[in-house]
Structures are given as structure tokens and as C-alpha cells.
PDB file of C-alpha atoms in Angstrom:
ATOM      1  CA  UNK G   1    -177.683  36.496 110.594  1.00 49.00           C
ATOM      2  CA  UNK G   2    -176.539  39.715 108.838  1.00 54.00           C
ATOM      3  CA  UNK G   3    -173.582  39.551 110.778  1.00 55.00           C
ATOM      4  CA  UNK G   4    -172.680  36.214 110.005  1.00 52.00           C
ATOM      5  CA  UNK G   5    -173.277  36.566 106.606  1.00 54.00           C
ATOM      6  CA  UNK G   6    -170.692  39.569 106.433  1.00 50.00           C
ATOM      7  CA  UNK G   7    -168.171  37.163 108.181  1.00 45.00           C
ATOM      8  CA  UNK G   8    -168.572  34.925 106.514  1.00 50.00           C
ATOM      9  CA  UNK G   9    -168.208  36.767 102.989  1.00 51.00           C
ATOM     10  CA  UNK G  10    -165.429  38.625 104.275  1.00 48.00           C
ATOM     11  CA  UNK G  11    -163.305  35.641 105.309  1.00 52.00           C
ATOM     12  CA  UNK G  12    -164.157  33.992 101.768  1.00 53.00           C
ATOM     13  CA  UNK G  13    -162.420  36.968 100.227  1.00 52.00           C
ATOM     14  CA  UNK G  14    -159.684  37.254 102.582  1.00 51.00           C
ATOM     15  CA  UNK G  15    -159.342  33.453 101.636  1.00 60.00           C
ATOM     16  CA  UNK G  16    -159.421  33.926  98.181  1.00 61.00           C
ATOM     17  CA  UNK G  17    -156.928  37.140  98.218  1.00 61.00           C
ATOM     18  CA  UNK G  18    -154.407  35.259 100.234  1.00 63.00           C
ATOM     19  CA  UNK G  19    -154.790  32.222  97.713  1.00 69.00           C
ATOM     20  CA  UNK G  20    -154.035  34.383  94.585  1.00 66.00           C
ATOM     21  CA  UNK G  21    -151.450  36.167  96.754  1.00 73.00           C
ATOM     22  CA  UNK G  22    -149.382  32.592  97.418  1.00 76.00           C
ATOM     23  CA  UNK G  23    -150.031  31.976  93.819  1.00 75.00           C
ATOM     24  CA  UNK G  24    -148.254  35.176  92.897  1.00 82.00           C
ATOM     25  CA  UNK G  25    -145.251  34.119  94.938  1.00 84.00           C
ATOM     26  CA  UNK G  26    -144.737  30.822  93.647  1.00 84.00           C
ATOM     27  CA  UNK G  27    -144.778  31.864  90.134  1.00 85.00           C
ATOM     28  CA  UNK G  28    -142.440  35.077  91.348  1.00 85.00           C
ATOM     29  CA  UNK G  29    -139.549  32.551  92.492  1.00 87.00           C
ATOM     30  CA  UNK G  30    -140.242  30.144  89.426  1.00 86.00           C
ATOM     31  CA  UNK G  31    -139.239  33.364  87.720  1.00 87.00           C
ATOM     32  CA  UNK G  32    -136.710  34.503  89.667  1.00 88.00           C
ATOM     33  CA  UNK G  33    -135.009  30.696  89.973  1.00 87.00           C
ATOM     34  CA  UNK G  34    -134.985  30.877  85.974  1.00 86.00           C
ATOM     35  CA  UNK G  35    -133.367  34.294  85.599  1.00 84.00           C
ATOM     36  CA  UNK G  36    -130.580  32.674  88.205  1.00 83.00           C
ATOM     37  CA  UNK G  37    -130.081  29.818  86.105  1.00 82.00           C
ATOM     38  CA  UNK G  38    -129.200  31.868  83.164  1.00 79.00           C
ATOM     39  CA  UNK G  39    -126.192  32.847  84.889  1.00 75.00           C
ATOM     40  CA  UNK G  40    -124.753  29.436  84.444  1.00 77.00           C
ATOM     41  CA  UNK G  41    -125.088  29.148  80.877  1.00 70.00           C
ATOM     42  CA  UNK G  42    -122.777  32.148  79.927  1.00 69.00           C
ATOM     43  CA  UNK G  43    -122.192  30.927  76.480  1.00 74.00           C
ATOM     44  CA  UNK G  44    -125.598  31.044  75.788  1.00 75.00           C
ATOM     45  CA  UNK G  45    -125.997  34.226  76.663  1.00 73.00           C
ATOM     46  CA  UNK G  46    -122.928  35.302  74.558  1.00 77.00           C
ATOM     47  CA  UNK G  47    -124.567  33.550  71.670  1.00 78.00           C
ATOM     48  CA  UNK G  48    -127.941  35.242  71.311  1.00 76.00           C
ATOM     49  CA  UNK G  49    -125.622  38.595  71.721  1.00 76.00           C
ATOM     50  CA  UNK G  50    -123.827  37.728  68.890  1.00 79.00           C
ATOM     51  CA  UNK G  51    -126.739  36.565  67.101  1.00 80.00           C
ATOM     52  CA  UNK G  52    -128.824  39.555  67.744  1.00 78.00           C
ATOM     53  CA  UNK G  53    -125.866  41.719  66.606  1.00 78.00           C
ATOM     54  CA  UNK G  54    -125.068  39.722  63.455  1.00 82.00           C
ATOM     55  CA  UNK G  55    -129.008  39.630  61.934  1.00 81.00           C
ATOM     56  CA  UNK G  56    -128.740  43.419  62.542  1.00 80.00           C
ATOM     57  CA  UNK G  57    -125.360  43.713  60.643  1.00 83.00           C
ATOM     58  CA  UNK G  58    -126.506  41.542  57.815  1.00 85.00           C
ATOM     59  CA  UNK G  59    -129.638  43.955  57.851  1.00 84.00           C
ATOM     60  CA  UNK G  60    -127.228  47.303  57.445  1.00 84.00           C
ATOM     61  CA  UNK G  61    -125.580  45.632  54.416  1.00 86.00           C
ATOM     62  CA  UNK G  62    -128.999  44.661  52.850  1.00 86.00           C
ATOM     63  CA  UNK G  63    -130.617  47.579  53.179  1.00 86.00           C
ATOM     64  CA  UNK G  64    -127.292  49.730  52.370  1.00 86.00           C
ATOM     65  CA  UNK G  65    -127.508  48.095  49.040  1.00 88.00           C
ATOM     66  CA  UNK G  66    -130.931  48.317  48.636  1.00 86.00           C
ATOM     67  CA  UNK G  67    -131.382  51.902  48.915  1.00 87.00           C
ATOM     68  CA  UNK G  68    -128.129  53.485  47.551  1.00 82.00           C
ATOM     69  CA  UNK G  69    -128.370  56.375  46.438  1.00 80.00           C
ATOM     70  CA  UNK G  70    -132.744  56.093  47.184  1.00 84.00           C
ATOM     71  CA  UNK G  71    -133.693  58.456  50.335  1.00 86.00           C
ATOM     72  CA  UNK G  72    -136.898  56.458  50.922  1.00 89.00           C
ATOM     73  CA  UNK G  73    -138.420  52.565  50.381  1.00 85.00           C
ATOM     74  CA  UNK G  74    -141.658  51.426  51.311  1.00 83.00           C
ATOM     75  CA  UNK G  75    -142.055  54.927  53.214  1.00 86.00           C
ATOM     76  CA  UNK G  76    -138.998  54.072  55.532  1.00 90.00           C
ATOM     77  CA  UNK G  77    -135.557  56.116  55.100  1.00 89.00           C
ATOM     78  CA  UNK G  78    -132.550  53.924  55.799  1.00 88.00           C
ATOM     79  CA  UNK G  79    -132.232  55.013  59.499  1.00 88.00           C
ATOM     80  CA  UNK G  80    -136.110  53.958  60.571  1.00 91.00           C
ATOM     81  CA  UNK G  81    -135.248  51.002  58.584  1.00 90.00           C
ATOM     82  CA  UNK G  82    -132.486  50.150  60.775  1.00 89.00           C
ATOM     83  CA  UNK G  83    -134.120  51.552  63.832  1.00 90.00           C
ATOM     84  CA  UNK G  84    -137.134  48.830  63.056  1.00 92.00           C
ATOM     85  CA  UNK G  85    -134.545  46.002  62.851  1.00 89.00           C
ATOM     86  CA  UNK G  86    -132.907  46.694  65.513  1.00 88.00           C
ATOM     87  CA  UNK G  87    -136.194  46.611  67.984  1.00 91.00           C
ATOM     88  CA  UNK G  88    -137.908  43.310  66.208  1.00 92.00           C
ATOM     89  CA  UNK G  89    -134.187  42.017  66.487  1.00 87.00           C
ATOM     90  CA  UNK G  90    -134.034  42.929  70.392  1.00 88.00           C
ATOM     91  CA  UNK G  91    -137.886  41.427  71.424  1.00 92.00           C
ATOM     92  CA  UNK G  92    -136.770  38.345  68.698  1.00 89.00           C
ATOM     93  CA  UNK G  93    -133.224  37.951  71.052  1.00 85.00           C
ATOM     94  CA  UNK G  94    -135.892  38.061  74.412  1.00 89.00           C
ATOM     95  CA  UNK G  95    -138.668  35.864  73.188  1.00 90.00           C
ATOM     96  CA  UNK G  96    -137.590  32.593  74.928  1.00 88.00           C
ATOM     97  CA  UNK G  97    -140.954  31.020  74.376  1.00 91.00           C
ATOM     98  CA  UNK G  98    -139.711  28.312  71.649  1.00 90.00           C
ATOM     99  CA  UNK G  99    -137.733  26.424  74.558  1.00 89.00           C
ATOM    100  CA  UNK G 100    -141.183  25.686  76.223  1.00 91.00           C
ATOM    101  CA  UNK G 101    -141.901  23.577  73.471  1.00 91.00           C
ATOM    102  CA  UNK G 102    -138.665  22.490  73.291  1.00 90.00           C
ATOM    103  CA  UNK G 103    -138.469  21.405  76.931  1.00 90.00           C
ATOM    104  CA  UNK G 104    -141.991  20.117  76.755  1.00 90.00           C
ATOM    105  CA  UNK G 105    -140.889  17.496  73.894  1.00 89.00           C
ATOM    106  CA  UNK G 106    -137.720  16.416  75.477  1.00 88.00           C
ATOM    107  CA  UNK G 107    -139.249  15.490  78.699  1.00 87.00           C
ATOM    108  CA  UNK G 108    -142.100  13.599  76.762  1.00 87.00           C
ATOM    109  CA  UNK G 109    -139.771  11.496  75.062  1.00 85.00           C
ATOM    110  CA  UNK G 110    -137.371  11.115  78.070  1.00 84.00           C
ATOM    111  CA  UNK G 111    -140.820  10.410  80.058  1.00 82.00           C
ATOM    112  CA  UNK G 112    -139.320  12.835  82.733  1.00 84.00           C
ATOM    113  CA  UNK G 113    -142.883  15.271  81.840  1.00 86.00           C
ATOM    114  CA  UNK G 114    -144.718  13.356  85.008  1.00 83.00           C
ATOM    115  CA  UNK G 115    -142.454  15.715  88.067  1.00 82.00           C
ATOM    116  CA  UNK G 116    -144.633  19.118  86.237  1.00 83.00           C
ATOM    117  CA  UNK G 117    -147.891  16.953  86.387  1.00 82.00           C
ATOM    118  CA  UNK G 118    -147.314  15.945  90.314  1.00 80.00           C
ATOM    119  CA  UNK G 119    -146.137  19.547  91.632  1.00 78.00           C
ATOM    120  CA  UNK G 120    -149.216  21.569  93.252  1.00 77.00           C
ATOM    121  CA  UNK G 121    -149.185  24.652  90.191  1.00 81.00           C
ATOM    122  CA  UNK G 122    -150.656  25.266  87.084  1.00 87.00           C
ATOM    123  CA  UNK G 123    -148.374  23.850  84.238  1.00 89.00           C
ATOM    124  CA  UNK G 124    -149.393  26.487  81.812  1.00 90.00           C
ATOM    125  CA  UNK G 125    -148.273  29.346  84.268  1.00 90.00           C
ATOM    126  CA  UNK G 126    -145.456  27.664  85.141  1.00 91.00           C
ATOM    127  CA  UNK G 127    -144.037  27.741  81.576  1.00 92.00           C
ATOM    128  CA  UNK G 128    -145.400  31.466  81.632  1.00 92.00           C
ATOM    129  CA  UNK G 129    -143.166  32.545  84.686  1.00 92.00           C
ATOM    130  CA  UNK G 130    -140.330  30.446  84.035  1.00 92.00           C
ATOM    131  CA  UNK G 131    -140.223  32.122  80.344  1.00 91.00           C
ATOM    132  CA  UNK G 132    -140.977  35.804  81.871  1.00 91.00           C
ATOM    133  CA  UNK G 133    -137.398  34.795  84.345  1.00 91.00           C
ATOM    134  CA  UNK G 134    -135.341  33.955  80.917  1.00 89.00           C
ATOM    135  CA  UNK G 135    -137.003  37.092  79.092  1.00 90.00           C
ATOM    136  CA  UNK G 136    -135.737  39.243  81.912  1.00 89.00           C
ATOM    137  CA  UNK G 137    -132.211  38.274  81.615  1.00 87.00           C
ATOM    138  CA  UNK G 138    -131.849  37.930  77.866  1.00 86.00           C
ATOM    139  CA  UNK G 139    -133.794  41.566  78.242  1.00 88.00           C
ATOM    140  CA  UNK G 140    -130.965  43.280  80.006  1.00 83.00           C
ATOM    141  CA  UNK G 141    -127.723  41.774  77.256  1.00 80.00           C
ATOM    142  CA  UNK G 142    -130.197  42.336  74.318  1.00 82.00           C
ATOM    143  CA  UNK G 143    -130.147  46.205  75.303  1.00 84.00           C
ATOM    144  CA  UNK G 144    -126.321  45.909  75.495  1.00 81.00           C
ATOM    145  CA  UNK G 145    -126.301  44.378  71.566  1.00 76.00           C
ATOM    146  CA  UNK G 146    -129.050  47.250  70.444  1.00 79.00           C
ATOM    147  CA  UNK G 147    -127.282  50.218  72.136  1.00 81.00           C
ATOM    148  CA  UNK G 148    -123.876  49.129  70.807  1.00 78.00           C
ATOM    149  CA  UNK G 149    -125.007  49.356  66.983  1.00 74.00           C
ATOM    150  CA  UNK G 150    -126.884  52.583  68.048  1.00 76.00           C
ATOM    151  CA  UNK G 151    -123.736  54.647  69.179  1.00 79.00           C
ATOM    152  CA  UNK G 152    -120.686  52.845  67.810  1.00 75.00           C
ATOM    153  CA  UNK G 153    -122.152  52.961  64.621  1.00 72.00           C
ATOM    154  CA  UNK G 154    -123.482  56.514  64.854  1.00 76.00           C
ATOM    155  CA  UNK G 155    -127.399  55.656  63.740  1.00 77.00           C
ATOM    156  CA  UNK G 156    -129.932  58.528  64.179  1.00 83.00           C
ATOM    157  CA  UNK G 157    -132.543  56.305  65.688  1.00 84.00           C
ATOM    158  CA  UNK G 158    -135.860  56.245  65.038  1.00 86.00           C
ATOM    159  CA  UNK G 159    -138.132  56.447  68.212  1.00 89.00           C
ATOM    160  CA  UNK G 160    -140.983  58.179  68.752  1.00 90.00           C
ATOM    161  CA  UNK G 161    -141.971  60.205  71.728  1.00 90.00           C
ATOM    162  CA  UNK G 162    -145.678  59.691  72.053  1.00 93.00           C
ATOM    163  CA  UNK G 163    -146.104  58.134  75.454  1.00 94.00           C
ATOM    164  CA  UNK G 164    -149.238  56.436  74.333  1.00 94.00           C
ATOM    165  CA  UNK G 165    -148.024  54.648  71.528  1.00 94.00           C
ATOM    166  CA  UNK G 166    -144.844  53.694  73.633  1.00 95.00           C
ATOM    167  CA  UNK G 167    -147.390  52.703  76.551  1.00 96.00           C
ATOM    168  CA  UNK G 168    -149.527  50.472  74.013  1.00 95.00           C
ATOM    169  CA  UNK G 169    -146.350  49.055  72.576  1.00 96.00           C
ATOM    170  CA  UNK G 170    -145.381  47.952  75.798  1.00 95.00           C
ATOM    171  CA  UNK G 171    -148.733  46.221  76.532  1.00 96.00           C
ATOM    172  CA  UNK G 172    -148.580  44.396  73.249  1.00 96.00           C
ATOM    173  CA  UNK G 173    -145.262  43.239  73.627  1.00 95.00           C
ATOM    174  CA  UNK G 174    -146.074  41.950  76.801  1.00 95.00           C
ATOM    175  CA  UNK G 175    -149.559  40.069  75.368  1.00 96.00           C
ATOM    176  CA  UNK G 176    -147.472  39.484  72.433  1.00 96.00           C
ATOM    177  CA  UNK G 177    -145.094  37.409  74.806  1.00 95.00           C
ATOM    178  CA  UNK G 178    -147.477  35.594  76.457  1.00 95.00           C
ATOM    179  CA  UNK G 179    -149.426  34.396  73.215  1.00 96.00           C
ATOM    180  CA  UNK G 180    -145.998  33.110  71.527  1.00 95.00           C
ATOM    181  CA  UNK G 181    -145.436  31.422  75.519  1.00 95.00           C
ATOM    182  CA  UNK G 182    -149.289  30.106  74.778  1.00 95.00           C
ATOM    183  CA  UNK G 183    -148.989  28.766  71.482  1.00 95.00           C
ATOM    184  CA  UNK G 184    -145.260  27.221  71.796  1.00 94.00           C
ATOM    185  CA  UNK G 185    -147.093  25.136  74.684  1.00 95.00           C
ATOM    186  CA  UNK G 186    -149.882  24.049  72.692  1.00 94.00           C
ATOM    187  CA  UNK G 187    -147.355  22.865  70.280  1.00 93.00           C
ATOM    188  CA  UNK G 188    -145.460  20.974  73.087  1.00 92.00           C
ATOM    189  CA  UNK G 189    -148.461  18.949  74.481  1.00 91.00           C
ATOM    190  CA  UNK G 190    -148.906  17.651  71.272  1.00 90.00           C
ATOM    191  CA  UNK G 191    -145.533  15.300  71.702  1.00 89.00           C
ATOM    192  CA  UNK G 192    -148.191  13.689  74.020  1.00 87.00           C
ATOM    193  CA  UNK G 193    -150.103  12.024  70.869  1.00 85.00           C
ATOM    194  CA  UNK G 194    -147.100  12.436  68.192  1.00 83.00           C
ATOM    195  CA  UNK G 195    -144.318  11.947  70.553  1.00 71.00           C
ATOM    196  CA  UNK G 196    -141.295  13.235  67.911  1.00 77.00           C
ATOM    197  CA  UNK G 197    -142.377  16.272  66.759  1.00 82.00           C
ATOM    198  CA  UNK G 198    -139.087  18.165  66.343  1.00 82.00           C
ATOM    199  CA  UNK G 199    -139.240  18.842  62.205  1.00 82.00           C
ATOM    200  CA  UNK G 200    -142.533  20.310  62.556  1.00 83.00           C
ATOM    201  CA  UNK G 201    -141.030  22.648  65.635  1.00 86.00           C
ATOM    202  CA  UNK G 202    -138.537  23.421  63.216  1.00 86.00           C
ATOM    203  CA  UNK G 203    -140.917  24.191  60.622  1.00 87.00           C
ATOM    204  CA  UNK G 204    -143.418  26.576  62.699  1.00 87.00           C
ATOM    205  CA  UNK G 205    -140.142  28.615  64.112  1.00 87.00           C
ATOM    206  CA  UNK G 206    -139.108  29.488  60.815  1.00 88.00           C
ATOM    207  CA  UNK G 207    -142.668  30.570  59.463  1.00 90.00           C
ATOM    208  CA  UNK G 208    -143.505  32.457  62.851  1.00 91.00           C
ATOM    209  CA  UNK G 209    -139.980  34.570  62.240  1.00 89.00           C
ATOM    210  CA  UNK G 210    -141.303  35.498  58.606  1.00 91.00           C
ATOM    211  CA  UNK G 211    -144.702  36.403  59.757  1.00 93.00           C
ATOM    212  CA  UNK G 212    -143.914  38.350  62.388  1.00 93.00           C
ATOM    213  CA  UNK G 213    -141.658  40.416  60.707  1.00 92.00           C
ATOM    214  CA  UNK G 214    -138.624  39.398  61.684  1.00 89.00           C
ATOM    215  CA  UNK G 215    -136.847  38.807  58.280  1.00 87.00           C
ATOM    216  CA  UNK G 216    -138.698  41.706  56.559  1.00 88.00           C
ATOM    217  CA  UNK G 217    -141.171  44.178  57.343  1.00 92.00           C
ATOM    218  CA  UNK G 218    -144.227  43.129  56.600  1.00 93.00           C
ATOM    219  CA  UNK G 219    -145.338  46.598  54.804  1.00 91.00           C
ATOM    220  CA  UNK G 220    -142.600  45.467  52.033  1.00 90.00           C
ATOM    221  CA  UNK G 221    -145.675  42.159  50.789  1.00 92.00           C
ATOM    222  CA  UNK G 222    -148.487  42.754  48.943  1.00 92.00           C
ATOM    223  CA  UNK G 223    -151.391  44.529  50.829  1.00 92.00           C
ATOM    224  CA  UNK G 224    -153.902  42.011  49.964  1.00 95.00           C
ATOM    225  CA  UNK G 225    -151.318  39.068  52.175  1.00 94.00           C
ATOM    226  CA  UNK G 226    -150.980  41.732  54.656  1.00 94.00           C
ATOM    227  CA  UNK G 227    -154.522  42.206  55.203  1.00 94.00           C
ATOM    228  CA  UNK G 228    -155.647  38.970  55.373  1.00 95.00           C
ATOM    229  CA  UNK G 229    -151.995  38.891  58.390  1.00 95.00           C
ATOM    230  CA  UNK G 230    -154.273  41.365  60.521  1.00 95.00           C
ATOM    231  CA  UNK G 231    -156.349  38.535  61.246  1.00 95.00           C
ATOM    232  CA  UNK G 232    -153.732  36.408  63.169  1.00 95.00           C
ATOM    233  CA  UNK G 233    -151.709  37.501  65.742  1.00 96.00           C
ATOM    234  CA  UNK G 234    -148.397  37.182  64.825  1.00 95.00           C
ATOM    235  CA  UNK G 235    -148.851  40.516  62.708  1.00 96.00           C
ATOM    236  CA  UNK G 236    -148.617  42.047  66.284  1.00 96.00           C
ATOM    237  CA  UNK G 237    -146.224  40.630  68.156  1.00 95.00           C
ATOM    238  CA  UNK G 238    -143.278  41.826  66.353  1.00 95.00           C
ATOM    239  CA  UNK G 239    -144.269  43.858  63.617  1.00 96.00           C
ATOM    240  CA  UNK G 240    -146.244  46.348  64.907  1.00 96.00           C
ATOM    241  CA  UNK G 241    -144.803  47.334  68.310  1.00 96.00           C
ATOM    242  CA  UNK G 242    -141.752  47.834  66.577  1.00 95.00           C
ATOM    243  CA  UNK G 243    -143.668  49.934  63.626  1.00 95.00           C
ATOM    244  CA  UNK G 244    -145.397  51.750  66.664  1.00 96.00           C
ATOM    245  CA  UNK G 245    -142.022  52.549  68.522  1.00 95.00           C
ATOM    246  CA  UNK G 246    -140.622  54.082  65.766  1.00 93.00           C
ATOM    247  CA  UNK G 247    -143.371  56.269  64.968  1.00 92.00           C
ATOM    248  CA  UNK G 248    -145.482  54.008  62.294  1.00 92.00           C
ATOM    249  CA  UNK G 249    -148.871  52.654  61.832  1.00 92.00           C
ATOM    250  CA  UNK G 250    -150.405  54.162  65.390  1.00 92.00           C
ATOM    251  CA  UNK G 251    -154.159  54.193  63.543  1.00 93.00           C
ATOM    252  CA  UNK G 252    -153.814  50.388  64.729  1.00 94.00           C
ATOM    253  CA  UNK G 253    -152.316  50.139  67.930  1.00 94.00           C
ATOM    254  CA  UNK G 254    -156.311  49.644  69.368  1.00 94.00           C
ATOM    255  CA  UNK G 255    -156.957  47.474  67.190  1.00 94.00           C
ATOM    256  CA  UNK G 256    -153.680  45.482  67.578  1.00 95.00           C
ATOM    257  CA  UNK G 257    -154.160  45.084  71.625  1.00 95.00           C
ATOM    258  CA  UNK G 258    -157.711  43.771  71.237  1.00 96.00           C
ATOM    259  CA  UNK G 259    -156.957  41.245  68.564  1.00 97.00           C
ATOM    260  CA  UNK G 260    -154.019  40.174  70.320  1.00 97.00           C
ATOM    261  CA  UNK G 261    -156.172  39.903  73.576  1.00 97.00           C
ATOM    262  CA  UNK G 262    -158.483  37.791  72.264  1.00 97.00           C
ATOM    263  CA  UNK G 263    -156.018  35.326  70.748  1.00 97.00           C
ATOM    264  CA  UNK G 264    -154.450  35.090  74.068  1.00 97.00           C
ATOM    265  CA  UNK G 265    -157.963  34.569  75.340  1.00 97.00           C
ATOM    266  CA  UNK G 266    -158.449  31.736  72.972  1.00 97.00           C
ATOM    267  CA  UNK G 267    -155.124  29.765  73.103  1.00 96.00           C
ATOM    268  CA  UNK G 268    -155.337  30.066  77.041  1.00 94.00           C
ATOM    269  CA  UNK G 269    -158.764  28.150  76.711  1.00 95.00           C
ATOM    270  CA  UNK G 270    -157.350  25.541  73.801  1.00 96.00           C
ATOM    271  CA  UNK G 271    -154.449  24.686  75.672  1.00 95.00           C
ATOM    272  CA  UNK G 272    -156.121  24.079  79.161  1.00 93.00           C
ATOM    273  CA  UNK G 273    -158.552  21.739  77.434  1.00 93.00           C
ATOM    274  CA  UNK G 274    -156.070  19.863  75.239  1.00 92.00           C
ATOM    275  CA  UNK G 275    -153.576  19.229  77.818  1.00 91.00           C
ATOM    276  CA  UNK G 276    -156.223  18.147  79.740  1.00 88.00           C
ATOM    277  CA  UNK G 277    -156.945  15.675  77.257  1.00 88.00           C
ATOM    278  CA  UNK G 278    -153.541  14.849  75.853  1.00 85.00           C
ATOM    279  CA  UNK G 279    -152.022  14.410  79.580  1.00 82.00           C
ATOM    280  CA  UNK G 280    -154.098  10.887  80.361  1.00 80.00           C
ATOM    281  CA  UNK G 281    -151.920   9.516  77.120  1.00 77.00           C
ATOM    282  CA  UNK G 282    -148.639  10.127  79.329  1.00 72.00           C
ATOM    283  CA  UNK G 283    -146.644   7.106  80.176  1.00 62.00           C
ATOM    284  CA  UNK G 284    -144.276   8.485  81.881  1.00 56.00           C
ATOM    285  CA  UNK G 285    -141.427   7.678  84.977  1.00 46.00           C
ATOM    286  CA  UNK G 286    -143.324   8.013  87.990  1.00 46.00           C
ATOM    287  CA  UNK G 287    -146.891   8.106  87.163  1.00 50.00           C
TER     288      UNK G 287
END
């Protein structure tokens, strides 16, 4: 019976190792088919260069004016101020995860959602690996843009060399990734119940680009606003992993990864239930 039992346990894990395994694989050429398909929409590609080069230019005239003849604002000199826009700039040019919800919406209305609810995968990960594909293409040309402004125009970049604050940076942009993936699909499946919700897209991208310190570091508000920030995630998606790289605010990089965790942790729950429930009011083309 001992025997058996060991057989029997060891096959369920070799079963359940080979099932995660397969998973791995599927979501690994969802990714990789996405990074492909980036290669056909050069312009696109050209665009978010540009883009990502112009919002740091605009920056560099700002802040030029701003501090004049000042050596220091807000605790940054004029190169870490740069050196901060230009990382929150790069991981704003990679962070794809606004055409989930984009995607999501058109294929609602279209009625063209039912081929993700048919195919044998988890929609939620799917959106996660096909975003992780984009992100690693838009990563590589986003470099291109950052290094350009850092040697053509001579900056003394900020960067700091403590490998654990670069190693926790990492991890948060990663989680930081994968909660903005999270929440941009929560806001797609709701197209399910309010079918055109474009404007209010609209409206949450431009709030989530000012809270996340995109426009303006967020140590520039009041302390009380950005106090009561540290409670939501967006404080640490952007903000601080860019504050962190350039040698800033590591008494909460800790803190940071465990709040954004648990966010993750949460909209990973709220989404699996509410699609769940939003999916059965699908009318779709072949359901």
C-alpha cells in the first residue's frame, strides 16, 4: 500500500509539473507571437520613440527654467531631475497595459470578445503575456530614446549603484507592470455591463499618468496628498522605482514591494470574480 501510495503521489506531481510546464509554454509563444507582431507596426514603434523623447525634451526646458540659476529643488539638482524623467519616461514608453483595455472594449462592442472565451487558457494571463511580448519590444527602442538624451546631450546621470535597491526596483517594476496589466483588465470587462466606456478610459489614463508620477514627481505635492498616495499603488509603479534608481527614498523600497504585492493580490482576485460574472452578459458572434 505504501508503495502505491508513493506512485501514486509521485505521478500526481509529475502530472501537475508537466501541466504548469505546458502552461508556461503557451503563455511563452503568446508572448513571443506579440513581440513579432510589433515588427509590423513600425510606425508605431517610431511614435512612442518620438513621444518618449519629446515628454523628456519638454521636461529639460521646464525644469531649465525652473531652476536657473537654483542648484537644488525639492532636494533634486537639475541632473537627478532629468535622470528621474528620463526613467518614469522609459517604463511610461514600455507600459503597454492600456491597450488591454483598449482591445477588451473594441472586441465587446464588435462582439468579436467570444474567440478569448472559447480558447483552452486563462484570459487574464493571456492579456498578461501578450502585454509582457509588447513590453519587451517597446523595452529595447525605449533604451535607444533614453540613451540618446543621455550622451548626445551630455547629462551626468543619476543612477545609483546599490545592487539592492536596483534589484528591488526591478521587482517592483515588474509587479508594478502586472498590477497596471490587472487593473486595465478590470476596466475592460466592464464594457461587458456599460458596453461604451471609452471617455471614462480616457479619463483613468490621464489620472493614472499624474499619480504615478509621470507629469511631476510626486515629492513636488503636499506631504499630507502624498501620504495618503502610499496607500494605493500607483505611488509605486512609477514613482518610486525611478526615485530608487536614482538613489532616492530607499527607506521604502520594503514597504513599496509588499504594498504593491498585495494590490496585485487583490485585483488578481477582483478581476477573476467579476469577469466571471460580467462574461454570462456577453452576446457575442459565436457564442
Amino acid at each position: 500500500m505504501s508503495i502505491m501510495s508513493n506512485y501514486n503521489e509521485a505521478s500526481s506531481n509529475y502530472s501537475m509539473f508537466y501541466k504548469f510546464k505546458q502552461s508556461i509554454r503557451r503563455y511563452y509563444e503568446v508572448a513571443k507571437i506579440n513581440f513579432k507582431v510589433q515588427l509590423i507596426w513600425r510606425f508605431d514603434v517610431v511614435v512612442n520613440m518620438v513621444f518618449t523623447i519629446v515628454k523628456i525634451l519638454f521636461a529639460y526646458i521646464l525644469w531649465k527654467a525652473i531652476f536657473g540659476e537654483n542648484k537644488i529643488v525639492s532636494g533634486f539638482t537639475f541632473n537627478s531631475m532629468l535622470s528621474y524623467y528620463i526613467i518614469s519616461s522609459f517604463l511610461a514608453g514600455i507600459d503597454m497595459s492600456k491597450s488591454t483595455s483598449e482591445e477588451i472594449c473594441n472586441r465587446v462592442k464588435l462582439g468579436t470578445f467570444s474567440k478569448y472565451m472559447i480558447i483552452p487558457i486563462n484570459v487574464q494571463n493571456y492579456f498578461i503575456a501578450k502585454n509582457f511580448g509588447m513590453t519587451c519590444f517597446y523595452f529595447v527602442f525605449n533604451m535607444i530614446s533614453a540613451f540618446v538624451w543621455i550622451f548626445i546631450f551630455k547629462i551626468d546621470f543619476a543612477f545609483t549603484s546599490n545592487p539592492v535597491q536596483i534589484l528591488i526596483s526591478i521587482l517592483m517594476i515588474f509587479l508594478g507592470f502586472i498590477f497596471m496589466m490587472k487593473l486595465h483588465f478590470f476596466i475592460g470587462i466592464l464594457s461587458f455591463k456599460f458596453l461604451e466606456i471609452s471617455f471614462f478610459r480616457m479619463i483613468i489614463e490621464n489620472i493614472v499618468e499624474f499619480i504615478t508620477g509621470t507629469m511631476i514627481p510626486l515629492v513636488l505635492l503636499p506631504e499630507t496628498i502624498v501620504t495618503v498616495m502610499k496607500v494605493f499603488p500607483f505611488y509605486y509603479t512609477t514613482y518610486l522605482p525611478s526615485m530608487l534608481l536614482i538613489g532616492r527614498n530607499s527607506n521604502e523600497a520594503i514597504q513599496g514591494l509588499i504594498i504593491l504585492a498585495l494590490w496585485v493580490l487583490f485585483f488578481s482576485v477582483v478581476n477573476k470574480v467579476m469577469y466571471k460574472r460580467m462574461r454570462t452578459l456577453f452576446d457575442g458572434v459565436g457564442i
